[in-house]
XYZ file of C-alpha atoms in Angstrom:
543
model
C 54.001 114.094 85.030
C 50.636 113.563 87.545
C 47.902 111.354 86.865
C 44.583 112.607 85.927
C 42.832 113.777 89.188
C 40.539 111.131 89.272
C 42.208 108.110 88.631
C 40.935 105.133 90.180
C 41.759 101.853 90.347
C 38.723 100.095 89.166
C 40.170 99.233 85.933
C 39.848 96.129 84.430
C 42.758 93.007 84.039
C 45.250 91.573 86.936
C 46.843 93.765 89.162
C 49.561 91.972 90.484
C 49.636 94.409 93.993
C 46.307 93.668 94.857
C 46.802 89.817 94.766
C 49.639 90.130 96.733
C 47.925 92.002 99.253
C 44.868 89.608 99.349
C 47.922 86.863 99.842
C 50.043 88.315 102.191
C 50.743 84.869 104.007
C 51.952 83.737 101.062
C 53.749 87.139 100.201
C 55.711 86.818 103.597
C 56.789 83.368 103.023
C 57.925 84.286 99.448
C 60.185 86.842 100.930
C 61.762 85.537 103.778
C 62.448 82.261 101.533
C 63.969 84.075 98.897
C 65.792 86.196 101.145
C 67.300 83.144 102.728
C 68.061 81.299 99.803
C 70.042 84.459 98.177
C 72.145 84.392 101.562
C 72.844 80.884 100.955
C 73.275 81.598 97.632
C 76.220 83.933 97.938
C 78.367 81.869 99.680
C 77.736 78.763 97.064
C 78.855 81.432 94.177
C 82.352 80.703 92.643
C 85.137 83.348 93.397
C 88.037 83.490 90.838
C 89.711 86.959 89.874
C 88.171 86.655 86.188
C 85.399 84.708 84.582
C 85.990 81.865 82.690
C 86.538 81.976 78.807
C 88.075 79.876 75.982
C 91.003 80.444 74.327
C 90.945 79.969 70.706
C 93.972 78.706 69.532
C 96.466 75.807 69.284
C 100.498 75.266 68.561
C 101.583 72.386 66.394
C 105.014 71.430 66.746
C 107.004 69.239 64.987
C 110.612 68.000 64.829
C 112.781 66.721 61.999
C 116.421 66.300 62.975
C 119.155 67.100 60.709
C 116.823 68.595 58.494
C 117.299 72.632 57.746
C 114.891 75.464 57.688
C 113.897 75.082 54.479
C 113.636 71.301 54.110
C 111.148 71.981 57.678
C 109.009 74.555 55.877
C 108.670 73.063 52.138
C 108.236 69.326 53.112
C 106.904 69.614 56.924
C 104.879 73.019 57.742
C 103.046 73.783 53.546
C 101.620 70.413 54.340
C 100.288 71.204 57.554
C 99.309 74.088 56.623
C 97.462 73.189 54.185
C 95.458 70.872 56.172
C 95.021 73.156 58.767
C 93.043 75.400 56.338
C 90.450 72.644 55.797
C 89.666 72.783 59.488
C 86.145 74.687 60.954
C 86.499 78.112 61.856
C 90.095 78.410 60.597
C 91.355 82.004 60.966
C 94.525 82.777 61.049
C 97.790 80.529 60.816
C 100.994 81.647 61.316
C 104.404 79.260 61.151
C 107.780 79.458 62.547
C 110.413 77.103 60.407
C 114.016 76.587 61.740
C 116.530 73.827 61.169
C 115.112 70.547 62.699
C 111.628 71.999 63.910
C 108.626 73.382 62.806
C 106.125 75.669 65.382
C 102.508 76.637 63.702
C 100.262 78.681 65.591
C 96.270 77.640 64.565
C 93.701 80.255 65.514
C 90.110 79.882 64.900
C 87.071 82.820 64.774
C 85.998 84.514 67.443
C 82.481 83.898 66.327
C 82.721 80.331 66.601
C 81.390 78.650 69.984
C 83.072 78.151 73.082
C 80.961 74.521 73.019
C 82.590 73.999 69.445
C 86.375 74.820 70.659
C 86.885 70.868 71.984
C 85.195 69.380 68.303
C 87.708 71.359 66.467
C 90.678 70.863 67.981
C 89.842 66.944 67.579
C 89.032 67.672 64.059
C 92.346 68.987 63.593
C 93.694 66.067 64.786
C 92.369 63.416 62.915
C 92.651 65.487 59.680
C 96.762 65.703 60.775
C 96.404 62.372 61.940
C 94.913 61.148 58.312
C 98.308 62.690 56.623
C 100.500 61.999 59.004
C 102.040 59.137 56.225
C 102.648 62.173 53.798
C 105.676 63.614 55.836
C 109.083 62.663 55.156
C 110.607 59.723 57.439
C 112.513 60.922 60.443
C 109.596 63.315 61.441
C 108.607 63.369 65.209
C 105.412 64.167 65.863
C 103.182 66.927 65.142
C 102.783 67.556 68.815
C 98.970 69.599 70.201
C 99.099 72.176 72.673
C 95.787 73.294 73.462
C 95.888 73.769 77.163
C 96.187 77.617 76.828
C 93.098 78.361 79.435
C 95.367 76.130 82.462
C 95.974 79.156 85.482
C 98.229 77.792 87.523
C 96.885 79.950 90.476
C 98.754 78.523 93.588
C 102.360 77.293 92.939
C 104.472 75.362 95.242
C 108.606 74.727 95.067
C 109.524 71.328 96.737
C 112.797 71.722 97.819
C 115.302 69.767 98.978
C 118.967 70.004 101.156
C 120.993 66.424 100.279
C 118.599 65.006 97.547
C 119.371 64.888 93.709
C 116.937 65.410 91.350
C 115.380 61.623 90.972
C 115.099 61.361 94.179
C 112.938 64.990 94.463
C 110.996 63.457 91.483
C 109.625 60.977 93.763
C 108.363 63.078 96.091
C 106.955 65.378 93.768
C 105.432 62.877 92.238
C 103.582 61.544 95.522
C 102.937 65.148 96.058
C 101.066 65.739 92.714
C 99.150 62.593 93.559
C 97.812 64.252 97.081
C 96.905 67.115 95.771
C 94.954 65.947 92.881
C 92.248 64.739 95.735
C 91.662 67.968 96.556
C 88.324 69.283 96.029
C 88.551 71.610 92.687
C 91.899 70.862 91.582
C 91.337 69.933 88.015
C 95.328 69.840 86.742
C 98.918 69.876 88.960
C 101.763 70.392 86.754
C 105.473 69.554 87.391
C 108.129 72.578 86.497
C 111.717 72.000 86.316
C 112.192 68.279 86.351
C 115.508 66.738 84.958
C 115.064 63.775 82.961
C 117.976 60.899 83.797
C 120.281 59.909 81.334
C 122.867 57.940 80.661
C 126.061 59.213 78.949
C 128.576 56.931 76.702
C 131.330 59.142 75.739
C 133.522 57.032 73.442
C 136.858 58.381 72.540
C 137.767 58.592 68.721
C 141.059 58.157 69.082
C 140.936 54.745 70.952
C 138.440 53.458 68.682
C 140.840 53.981 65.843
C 143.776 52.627 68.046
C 141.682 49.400 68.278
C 140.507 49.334 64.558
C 136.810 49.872 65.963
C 133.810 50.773 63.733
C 131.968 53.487 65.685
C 128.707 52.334 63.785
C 129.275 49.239 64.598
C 129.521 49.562 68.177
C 126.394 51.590 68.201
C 124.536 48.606 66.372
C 126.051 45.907 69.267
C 124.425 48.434 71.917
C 121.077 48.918 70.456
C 120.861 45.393 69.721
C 121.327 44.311 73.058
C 119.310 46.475 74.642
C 116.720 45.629 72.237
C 113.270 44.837 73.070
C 111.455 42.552 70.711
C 108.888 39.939 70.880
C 110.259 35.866 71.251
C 106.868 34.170 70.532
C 104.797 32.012 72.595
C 104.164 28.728 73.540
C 100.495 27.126 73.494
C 100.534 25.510 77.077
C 97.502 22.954 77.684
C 95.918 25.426 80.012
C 97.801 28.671 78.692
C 99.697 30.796 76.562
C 102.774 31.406 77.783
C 105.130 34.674 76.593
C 108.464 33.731 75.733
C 111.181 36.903 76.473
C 114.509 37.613 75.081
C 116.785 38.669 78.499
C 119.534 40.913 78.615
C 118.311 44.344 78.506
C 120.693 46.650 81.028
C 119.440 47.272 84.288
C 122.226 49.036 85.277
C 125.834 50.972 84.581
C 128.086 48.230 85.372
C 125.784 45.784 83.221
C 126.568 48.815 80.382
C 130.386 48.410 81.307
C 130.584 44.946 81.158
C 128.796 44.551 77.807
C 131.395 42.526 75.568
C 132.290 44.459 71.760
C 133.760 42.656 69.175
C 136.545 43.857 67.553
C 137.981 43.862 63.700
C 140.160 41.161 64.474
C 137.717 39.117 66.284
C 138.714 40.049 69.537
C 136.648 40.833 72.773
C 136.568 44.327 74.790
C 134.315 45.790 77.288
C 132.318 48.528 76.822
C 134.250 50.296 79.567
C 137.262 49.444 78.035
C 136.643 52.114 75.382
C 134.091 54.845 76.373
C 133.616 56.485 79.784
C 129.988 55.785 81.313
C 127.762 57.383 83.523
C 124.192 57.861 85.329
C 123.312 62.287 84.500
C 120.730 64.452 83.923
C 119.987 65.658 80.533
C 122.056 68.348 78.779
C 121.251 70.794 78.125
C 118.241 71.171 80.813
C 114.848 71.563 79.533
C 113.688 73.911 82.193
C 115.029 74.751 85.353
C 113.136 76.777 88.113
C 115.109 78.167 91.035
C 113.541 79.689 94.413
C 115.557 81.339 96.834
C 118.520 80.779 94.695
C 118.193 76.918 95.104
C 116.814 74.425 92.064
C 113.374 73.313 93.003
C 110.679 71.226 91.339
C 108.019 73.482 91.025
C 103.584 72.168 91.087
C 101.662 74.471 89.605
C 98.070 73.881 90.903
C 95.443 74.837 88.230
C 91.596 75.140 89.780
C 88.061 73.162 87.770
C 85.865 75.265 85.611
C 83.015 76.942 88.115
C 85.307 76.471 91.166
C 85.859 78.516 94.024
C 89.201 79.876 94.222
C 88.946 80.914 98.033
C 87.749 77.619 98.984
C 90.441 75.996 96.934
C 93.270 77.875 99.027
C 92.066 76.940 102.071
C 91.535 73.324 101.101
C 95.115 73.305 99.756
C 96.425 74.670 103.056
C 95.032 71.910 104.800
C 96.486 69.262 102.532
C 99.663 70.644 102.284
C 99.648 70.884 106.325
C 99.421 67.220 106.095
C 101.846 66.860 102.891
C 104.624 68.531 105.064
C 104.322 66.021 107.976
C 105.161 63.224 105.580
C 107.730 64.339 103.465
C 111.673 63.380 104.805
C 113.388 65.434 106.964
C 115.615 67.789 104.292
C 112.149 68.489 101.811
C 109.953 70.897 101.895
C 107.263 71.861 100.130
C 107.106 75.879 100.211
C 104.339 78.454 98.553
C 105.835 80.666 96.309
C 102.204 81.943 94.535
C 98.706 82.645 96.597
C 96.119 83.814 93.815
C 93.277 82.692 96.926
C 94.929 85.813 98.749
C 94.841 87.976 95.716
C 90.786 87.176 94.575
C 90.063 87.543 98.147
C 91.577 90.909 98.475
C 90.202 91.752 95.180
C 86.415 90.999 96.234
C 86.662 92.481 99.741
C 87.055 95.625 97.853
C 84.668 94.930 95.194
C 82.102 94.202 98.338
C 82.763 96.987 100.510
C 82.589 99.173 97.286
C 79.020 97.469 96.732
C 78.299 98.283 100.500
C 79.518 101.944 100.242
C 77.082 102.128 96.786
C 74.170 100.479 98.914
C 74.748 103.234 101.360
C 74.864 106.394 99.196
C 71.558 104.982 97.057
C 69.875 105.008 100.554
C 70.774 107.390 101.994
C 69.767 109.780 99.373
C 66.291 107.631 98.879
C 65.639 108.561 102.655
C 66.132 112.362 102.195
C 64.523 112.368 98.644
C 61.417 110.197 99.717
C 60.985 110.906 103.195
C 62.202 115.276 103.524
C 58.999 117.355 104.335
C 58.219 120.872 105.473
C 57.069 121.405 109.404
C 58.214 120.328 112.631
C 60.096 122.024 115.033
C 63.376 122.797 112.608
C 60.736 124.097 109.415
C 62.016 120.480 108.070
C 61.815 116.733 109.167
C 62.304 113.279 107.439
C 60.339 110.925 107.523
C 61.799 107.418 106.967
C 59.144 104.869 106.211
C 59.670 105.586 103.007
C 62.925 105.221 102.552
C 63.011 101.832 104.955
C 60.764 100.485 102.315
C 63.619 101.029 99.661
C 66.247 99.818 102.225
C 64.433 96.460 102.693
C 64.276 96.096 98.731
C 67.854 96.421 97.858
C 68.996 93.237 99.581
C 66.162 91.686 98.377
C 66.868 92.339 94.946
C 70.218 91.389 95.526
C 69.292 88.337 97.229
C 66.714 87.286 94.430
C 70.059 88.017 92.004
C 72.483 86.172 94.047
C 70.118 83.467 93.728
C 69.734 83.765 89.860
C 73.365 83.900 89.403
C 73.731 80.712 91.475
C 71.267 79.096 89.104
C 72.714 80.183 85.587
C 76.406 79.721 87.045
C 77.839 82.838 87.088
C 79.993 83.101 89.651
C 81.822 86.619 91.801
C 84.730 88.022 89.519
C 85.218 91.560 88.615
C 83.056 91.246 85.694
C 80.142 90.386 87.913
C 80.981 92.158 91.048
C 81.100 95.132 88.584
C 78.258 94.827 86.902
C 76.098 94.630 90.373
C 77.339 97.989 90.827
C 76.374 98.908 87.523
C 72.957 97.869 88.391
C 72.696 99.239 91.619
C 71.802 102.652 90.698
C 68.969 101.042 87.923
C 67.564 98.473 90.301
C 66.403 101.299 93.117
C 64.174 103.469 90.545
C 61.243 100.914 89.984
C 61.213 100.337 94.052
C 61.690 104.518 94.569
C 58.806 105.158 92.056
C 56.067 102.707 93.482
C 57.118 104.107 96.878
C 56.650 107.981 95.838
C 53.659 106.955 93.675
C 52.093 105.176 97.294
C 52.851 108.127 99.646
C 51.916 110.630 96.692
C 48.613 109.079 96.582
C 47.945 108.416 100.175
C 48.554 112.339 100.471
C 45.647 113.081 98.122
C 43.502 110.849 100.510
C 43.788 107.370 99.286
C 43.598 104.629 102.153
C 46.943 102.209 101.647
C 45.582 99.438 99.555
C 43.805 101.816 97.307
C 47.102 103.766 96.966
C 49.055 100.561 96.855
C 46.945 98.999 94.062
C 47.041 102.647 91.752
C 50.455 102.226 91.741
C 50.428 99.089 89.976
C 47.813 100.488 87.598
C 49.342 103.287 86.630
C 53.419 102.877 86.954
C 53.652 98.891 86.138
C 53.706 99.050 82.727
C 55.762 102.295 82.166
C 58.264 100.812 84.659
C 58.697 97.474 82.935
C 58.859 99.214 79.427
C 61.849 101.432 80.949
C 63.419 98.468 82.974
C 63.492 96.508 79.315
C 64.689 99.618 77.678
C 67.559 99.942 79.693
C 68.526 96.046 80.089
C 68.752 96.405 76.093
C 71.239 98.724 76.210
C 73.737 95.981 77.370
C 72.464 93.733 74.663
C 75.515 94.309 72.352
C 77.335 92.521 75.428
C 75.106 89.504 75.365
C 75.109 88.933 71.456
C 78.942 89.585 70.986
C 80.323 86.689 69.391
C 83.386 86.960 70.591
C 86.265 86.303 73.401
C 85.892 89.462 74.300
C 81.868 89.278 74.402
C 82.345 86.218 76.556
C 84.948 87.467 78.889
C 82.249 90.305 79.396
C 79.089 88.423 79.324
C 78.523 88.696 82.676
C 78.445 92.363 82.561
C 74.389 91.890 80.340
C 73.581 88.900 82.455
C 73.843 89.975 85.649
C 72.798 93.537 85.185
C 69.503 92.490 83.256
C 68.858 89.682 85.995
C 68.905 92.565 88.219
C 66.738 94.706 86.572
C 64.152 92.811 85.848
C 63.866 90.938 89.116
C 63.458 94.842 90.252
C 60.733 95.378 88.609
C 59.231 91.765 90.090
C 59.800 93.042 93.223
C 58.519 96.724 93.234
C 55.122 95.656 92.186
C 54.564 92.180 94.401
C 56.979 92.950 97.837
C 57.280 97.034 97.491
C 53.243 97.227 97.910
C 52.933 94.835 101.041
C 56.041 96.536 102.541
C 54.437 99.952 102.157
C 50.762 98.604 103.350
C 53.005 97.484 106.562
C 55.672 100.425 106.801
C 54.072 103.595 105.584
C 51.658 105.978 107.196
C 48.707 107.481 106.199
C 48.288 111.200 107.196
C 45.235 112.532 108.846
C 42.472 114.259 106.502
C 38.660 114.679 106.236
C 37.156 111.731 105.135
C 34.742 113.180 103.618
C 37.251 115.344 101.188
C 37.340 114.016 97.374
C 41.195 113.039 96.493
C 42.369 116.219 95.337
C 45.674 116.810 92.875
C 48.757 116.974 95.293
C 50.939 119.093 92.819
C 47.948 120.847 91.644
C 50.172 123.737 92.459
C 50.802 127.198 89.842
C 54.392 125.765 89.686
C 53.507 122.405 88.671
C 50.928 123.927 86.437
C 53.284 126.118 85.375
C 55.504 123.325 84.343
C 53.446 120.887 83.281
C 52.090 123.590 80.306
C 55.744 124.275 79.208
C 56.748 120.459 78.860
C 53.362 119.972 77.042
């Protein structure tokens, strides 16, 4: 629908395109600034492959040995239960009870606060913690396991030709400590490391040859090796700590340990059980690459981090790991999630580029396609320029905003700028066709530039607010799910409104600089441009 044919621009109140006009010093510096700064911006953002969110839940584990299933679930997991009820935002709890363990699964709303998540799972354990002495004796633990939201995005294997598994602890343990420096590494794990042990196989029928208590020669050895406090002595100057020696400090130590016998005489250790240095067994985990046990360091990134960045800081570090470790060890990548999120924005981006292209391309033909000239047809593309310049600069103002309110590049994100990109154009599009509709009618380019405002600002910001609140389910989901998505309302409203900034401050001094004002008699009133039986036509049949 037109204006009425005489619409002027002498209305009272601010009119935001006229004061940028009369500051246009100030309106240049405001865009080439902000321009710059969303450049910067972009390359500050964090890249990971999905936006950060909380997980909700946590496993309690606890072991009773020799105890069976039902002992576990009557006397062990009811009582944790039950105080797992009492905790905020309990949901749902769901138990596992087998002979000599017990594995609970503690899940709490949706709707409760990712800020809230830590509180609770402290709360948790102080209330466990509080009736802890309520379990039966025996009971090991509860254990927490909370650490559900580690990725482990780069992974390494150390391996080794010649080394045993202690020795490969080492270095992976001098290996975890270099990496940890590394800008944005907020947790390296260790994966398939082999605990030493050491093994006393006694045989039952020797023991019985020699009259031996078994019992009893488990008591000799745990007393020996014993660890228990001797006292002090008050020194004039001091307090000095008295210790009890004899601990083992190795297997011939263990060998040579002297056992008493039933009839008072003396044997070794040795004499009676076979001893050795091993691994534990069964193994806990093993991890093979290549066909060959590793160690495997799984690298997880901070909270806000730039995965991209990360991998090529890790590269470097692990260029210097390698020099240092011994000939025989190596420390080889078997995981790149860097490669992957790059990958996985370079398409994102060029699919962002190919959607910048389209919207101007049809802006130049729809704003800028008249009839004349040679062909019966020409474009002109002032018009469209003016849209061309505003894109980036939207997206630069955005970039900027997102930068700010740390949201970082992830599908989500990326996604949602494409979203946007066909809602961000129409407020720029409109104050263009309103400026070359009314410099048509005869309106010099402030005049025209200054209507616009008048007459589209409102409507435009009432339609750019309309639409940003159809994603405001997203933002008020209380939810994982409305936080894994968040971005999607945040990023697309950001850009919409900053659109709507920018088609009434930058669009008018762009057109004032870009557009051109057709010849016409000067002293002809501004007539009705679609003041035409088809527009008439039209016009009556929508009224």
């Amino acid at each position: 629908m037109s204006a009425p044919q005489n619409a002027d621009t002498g209305k009272a109140g601010f009119n935001l395109s006229k004061w940028a006009l009369e500051h246009a010093a100030l309106t240049r510096y405001l865009m080439l600034v902000l321009m710059l700064l969303g450049f910067a911006s972009y390359f500050q953002l964090g890249q990971d492959e999905d936006p950060p969110f909380t997980f909700r839940a946590m496993v309690v584990r606890t072991y009773w040995p020799g105890a069976t299933a039902q002992q576990v679930a009557e006397q062990v997991t009811d009582k944790l239960e039950r105080t797992l009820q009492e905790a905020p935002y309990a949901d749902k709890i769901r138990s596992y009870s087998k002979p000599g363990e017990s594995q609970i699964v503690f899940e709490i709303k949706d709707s409760s606060k990712s800020g809230d998540v830590p509180n609770v799972w402290y709360t948790v354990r102080k209330k466990i913690g509080d009736m802890r002495s309520t379990l039966p004796a025996g009971v090991q633990g509860p254990f927490f396991n909370d650490d559900f939201g580690d990725v482990y995005g780069v992974i390494y294997a150390l391996e080794s030709d010649g080394f045993g598994y202690a020795e490969l602890k080492t270095f992976a343990d001098d290996v975890r400590q270099r990496l940890l420096r590394v800008k944005d590494v907020a947790k390296v794990e260790q994966f398939g490391v082999q605990d030493e042990k050491i093994f006393i196989e006694v045989s039952q029928k020797r023991i019985a040859q020699l009259g031996l208590d078994f019992n009893a020669v488990l008591a000799q050895i745990g007393s020996q090796n014993a660890v228990e406090s001797a006292g002090t002595i008050q020194a004039p100057q001091d307090v000095v700590q008295v210790r009890v020696a004899g601990q083992f400090t190795s297997v011939e130590q263990l060998r040579a340990m002297p056992i008493r016998g039933s009839s008072g005489a003396q044997l070794r250790l040795g004499d009676i059980a076979e001893i050795h240095r091993g691994y534990v067994d069964p193994p806990a985990v093993k991890v093979r690459h290549q066909g060959h046990e590793v160690i495997a360091l799984g690298v997880s990134m901070a909270k806000g981090g730039d995965i991209i960045a990360l991998g090529k800081s890790l590269r470097a570090a692990t260029a210097e790991i390698d020099k240092r470790l011994p000939l025989g060890v190596k420390l080889v990548q078997v995981q790149d999630q860097p490669v992957s999120v790059a990958s996985s924005v370079n398409e994102f981006v060029s699919v962002l580029i190919e959607a910048v292209a389209i919207v101007l391309a049809v802006s130049f033909v729809a704003l800028g396609l008249h009839k004349g000239g040679r062909f019966g047809w020409y474009v002109d593309v002032r018009p469209g320029l003016v849209v061309a310049i505003t894109i980036p600069l939207v997206l630069a103002v955005t970039f900027l905003a997102m930068n700010y309110f740390g949201i970082g590049l992830h599908k989500i994100s990326l996604g949602s700028l494409i979203i946007a990109l066909g809602l961000l154009v129409d407020d720029a599009i409109i104050a263009v066709e309103m400026m070359v509709r009314k410099m048509e009618e005869g309106y010099d380019k402030v005049r025209a530039a200054t209507f616009a405002y008048d007459v589209t600002a409102k409507p435009m910001l009432t339609g750019t607010l309309i639409t940003a609140a159809g994603f405001l389910p997203i933002g008020l989901a209380k939810s994982v799910t409305g936080e894994y998505t968040y971005a999607i309302f945040a990023v697309t409203v950001i850009a919409l409104v900053l659109s709507w900034f920018v088609s009434v401050y930058f669009v008018p001094y762009l057109g004032t600089l870009l557009l051109k004002v057709k010849p016409h008699d000067p002293d002809a009133p501004p007539h009705e441009l679609f003041d035409t039986p088809f527009y008439n036509a039209f016009r009556k049949s929508v009224n």
